[in-house]
C-alpha atoms as an extended CHARMM CRD file, in Angstrom:
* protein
*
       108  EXT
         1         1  UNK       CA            137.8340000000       76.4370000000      132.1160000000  PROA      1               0.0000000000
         2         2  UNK       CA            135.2450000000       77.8930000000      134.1260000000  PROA      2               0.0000000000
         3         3  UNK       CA            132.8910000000       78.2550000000      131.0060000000  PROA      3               0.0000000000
         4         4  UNK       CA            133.3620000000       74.7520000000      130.7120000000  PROA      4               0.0000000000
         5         5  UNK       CA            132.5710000000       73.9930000000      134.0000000000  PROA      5               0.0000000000
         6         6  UNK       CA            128.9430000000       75.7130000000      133.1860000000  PROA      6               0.0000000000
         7         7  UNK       CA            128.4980000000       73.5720000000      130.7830000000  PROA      7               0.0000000000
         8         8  UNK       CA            128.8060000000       70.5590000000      131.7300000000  PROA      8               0.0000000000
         9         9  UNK       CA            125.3790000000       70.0950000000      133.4830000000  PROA      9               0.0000000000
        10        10  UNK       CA            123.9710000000       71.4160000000      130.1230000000  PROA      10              0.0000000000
        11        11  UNK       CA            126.0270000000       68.4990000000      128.5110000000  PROA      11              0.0000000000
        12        12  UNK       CA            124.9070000000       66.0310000000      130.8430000000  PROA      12              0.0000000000
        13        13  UNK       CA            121.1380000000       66.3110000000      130.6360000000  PROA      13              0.0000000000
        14        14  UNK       CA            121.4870000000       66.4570000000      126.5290000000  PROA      14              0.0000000000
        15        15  UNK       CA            123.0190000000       62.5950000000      127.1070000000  PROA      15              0.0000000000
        16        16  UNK       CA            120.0070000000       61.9690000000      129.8350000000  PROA      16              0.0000000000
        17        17  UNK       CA            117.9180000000       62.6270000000      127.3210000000  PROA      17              0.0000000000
        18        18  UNK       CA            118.6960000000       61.5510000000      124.6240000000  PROA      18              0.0000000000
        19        19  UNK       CA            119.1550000000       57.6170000000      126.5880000000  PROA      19              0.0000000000
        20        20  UNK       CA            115.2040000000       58.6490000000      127.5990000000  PROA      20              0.0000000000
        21        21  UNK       CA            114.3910000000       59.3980000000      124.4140000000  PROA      21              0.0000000000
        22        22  UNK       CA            115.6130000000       56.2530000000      122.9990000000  PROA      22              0.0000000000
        23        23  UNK       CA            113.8090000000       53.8800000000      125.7460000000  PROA      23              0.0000000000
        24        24  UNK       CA            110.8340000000       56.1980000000      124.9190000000  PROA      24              0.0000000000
        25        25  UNK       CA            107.8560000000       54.9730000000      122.4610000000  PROA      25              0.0000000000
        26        26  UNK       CA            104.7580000000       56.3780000000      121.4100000000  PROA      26              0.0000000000
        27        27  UNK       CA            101.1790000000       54.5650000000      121.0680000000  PROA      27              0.0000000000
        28        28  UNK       CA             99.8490000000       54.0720000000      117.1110000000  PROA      28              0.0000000000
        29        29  UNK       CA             97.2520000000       57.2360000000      117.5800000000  PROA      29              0.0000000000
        30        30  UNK       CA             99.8400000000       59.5960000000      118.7270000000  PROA      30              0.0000000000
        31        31  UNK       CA            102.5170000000       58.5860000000      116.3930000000  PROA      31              0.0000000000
        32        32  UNK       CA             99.9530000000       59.1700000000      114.0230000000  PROA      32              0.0000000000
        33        33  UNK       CA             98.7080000000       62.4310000000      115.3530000000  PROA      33              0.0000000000
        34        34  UNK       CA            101.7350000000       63.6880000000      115.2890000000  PROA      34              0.0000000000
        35        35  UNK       CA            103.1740000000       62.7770000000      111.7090000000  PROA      35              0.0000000000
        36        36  UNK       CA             99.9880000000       64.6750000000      110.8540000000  PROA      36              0.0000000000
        37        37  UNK       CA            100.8770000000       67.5870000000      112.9240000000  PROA      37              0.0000000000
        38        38  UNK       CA            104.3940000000       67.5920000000      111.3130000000  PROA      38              0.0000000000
        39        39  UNK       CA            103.3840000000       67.0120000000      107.6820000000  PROA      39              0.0000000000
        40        40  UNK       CA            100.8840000000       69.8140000000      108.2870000000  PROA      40              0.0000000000
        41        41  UNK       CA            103.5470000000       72.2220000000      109.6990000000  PROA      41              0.0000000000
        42        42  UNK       CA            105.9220000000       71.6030000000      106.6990000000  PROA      42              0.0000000000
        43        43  UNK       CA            102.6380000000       72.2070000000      104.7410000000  PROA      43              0.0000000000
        44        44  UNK       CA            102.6880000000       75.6300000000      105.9660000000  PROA      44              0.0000000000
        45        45  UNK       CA            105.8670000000       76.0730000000      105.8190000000  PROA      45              0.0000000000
        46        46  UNK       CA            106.4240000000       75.0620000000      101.9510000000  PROA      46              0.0000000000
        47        47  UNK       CA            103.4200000000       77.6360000000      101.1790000000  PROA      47              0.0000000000
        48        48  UNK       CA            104.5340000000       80.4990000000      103.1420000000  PROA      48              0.0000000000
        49        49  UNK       CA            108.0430000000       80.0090000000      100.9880000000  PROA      49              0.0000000000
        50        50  UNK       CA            106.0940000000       79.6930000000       97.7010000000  PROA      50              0.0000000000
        51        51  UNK       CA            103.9780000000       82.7980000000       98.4950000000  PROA      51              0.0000000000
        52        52  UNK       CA            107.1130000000       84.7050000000       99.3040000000  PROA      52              0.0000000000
        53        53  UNK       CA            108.7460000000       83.5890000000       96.3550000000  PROA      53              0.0000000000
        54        54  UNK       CA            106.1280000000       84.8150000000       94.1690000000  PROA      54              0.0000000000
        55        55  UNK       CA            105.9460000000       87.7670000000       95.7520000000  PROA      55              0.0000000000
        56        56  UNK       CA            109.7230000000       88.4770000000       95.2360000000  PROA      56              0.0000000000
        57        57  UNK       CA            108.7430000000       87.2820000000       91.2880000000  PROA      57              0.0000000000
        58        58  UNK       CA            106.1760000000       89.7170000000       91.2350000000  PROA      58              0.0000000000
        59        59  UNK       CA            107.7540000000       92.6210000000       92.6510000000  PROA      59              0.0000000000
        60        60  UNK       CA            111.0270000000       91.4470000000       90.1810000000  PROA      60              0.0000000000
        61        61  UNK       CA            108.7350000000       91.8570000000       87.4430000000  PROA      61              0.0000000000
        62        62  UNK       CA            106.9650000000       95.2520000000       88.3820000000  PROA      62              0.0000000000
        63        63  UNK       CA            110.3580000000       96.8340000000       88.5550000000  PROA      63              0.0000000000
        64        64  UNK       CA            111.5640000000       95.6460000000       85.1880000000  PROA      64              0.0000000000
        65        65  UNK       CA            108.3370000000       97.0410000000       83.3700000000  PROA      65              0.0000000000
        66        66  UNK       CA            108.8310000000      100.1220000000       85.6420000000  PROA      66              0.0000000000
        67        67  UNK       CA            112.4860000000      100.3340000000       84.5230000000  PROA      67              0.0000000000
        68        68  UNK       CA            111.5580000000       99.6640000000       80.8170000000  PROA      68              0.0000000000
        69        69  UNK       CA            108.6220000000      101.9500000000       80.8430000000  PROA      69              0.0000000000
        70        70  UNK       CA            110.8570000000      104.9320000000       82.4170000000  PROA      70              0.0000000000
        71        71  UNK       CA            113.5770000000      104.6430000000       79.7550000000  PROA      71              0.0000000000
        72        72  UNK       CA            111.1150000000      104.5910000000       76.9910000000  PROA      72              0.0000000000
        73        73  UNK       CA            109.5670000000      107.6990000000       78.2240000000  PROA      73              0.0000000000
        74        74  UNK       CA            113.0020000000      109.2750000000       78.0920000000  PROA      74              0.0000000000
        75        75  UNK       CA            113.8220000000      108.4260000000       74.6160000000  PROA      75              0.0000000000
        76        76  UNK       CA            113.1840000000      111.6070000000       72.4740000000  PROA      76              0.0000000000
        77        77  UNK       CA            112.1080000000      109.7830000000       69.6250000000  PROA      77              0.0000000000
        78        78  UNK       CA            108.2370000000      109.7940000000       69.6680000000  PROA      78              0.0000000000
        79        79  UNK       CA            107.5550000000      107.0200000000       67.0210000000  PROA      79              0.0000000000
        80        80  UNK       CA            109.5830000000      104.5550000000       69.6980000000  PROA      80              0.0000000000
        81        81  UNK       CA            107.4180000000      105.3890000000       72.0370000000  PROA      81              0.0000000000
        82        82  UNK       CA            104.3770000000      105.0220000000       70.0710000000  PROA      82              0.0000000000
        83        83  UNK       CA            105.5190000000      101.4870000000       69.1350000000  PROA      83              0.0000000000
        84        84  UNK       CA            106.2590000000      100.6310000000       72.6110000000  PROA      84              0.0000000000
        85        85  UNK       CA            103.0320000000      101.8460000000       74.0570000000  PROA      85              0.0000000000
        86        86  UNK       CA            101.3650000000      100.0650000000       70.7960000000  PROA      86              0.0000000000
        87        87  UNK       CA            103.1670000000       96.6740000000       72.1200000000  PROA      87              0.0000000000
        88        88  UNK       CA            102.2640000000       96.9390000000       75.7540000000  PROA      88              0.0000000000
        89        89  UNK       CA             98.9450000000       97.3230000000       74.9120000000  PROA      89              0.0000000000
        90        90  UNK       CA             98.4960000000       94.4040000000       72.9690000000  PROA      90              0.0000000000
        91        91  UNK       CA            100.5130000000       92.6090000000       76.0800000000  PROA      91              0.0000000000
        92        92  UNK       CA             97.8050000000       93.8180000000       78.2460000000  PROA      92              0.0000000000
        93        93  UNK       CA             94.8600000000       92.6590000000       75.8080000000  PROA      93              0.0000000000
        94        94  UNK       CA             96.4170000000       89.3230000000       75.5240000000  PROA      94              0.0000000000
        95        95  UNK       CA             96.7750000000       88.9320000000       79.7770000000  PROA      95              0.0000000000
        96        96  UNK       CA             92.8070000000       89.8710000000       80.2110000000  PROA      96              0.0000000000
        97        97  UNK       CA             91.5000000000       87.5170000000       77.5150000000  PROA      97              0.0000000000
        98        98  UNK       CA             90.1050000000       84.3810000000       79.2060000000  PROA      98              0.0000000000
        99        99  UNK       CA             92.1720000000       80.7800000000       78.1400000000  PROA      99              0.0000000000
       100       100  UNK       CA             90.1030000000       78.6590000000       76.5560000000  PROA      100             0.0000000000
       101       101  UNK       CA             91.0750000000       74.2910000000       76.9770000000  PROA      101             0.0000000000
       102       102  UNK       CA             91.5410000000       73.5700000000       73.2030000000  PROA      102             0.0000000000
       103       103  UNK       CA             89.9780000000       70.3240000000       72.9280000000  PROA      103             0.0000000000
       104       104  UNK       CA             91.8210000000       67.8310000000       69.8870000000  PROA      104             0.0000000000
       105       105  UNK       CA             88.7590000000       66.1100000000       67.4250000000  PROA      105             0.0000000000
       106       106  UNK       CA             89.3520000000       62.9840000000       66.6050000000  PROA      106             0.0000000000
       107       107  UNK       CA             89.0970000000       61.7100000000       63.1310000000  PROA      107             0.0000000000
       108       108  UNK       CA             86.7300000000       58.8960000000       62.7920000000  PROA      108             0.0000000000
């Protein structure tokens, strides 16, 4: 009861408020000012999530070339190997060659 009893005041001045809050109204350039300020704080917010979830991508991908690259060096066979590294190099080629827009001609 006594914990209660501590919050009650606590209790009461959530209900004050929220009966001020309701009475209360903003002019057009604040409400405006601040929908800015709270579309550009959930801007923020939805690219700090994106950049840590390509970071966790990223890092998701290292390990699984890490992981594939560690059991291939432990296979005995040499000519697996040699294909592997073969493949991974042609993986690599492919990632530094610049796209190029493919542009459709039309017939005329």
């Amino acid at each position: 009861m006594d914990e209660l009893d501590r919050l009650k005041p606590l209790l009461q001045m959530a209900f004050y408020m929220i009966d001020k809050l309701r009475r209360f109204r903003l002019s057009r350039e604040k409400k405006l000012k601040s929908d800015r300020n709270r579309q550009k704080v959930e801007k923020l917010f939805l690219q700090s999530t994106h950049q840590q979830r390509q970071e966790a991508a990223q890092m998701k991908r290292e390990e699984k070339r890490r992981a594939e690259k560690e059991k291939m060096l432990q296979e005995m066979d040499p000519e697996k190997q040699r294909k592997w590294e073969e493949k991974e190099y042609k993986r690599e080629m492919k990632k530094k060659i610049p796209k190029m827009k493919q542009l459709k001609v039309k017939a005329m």
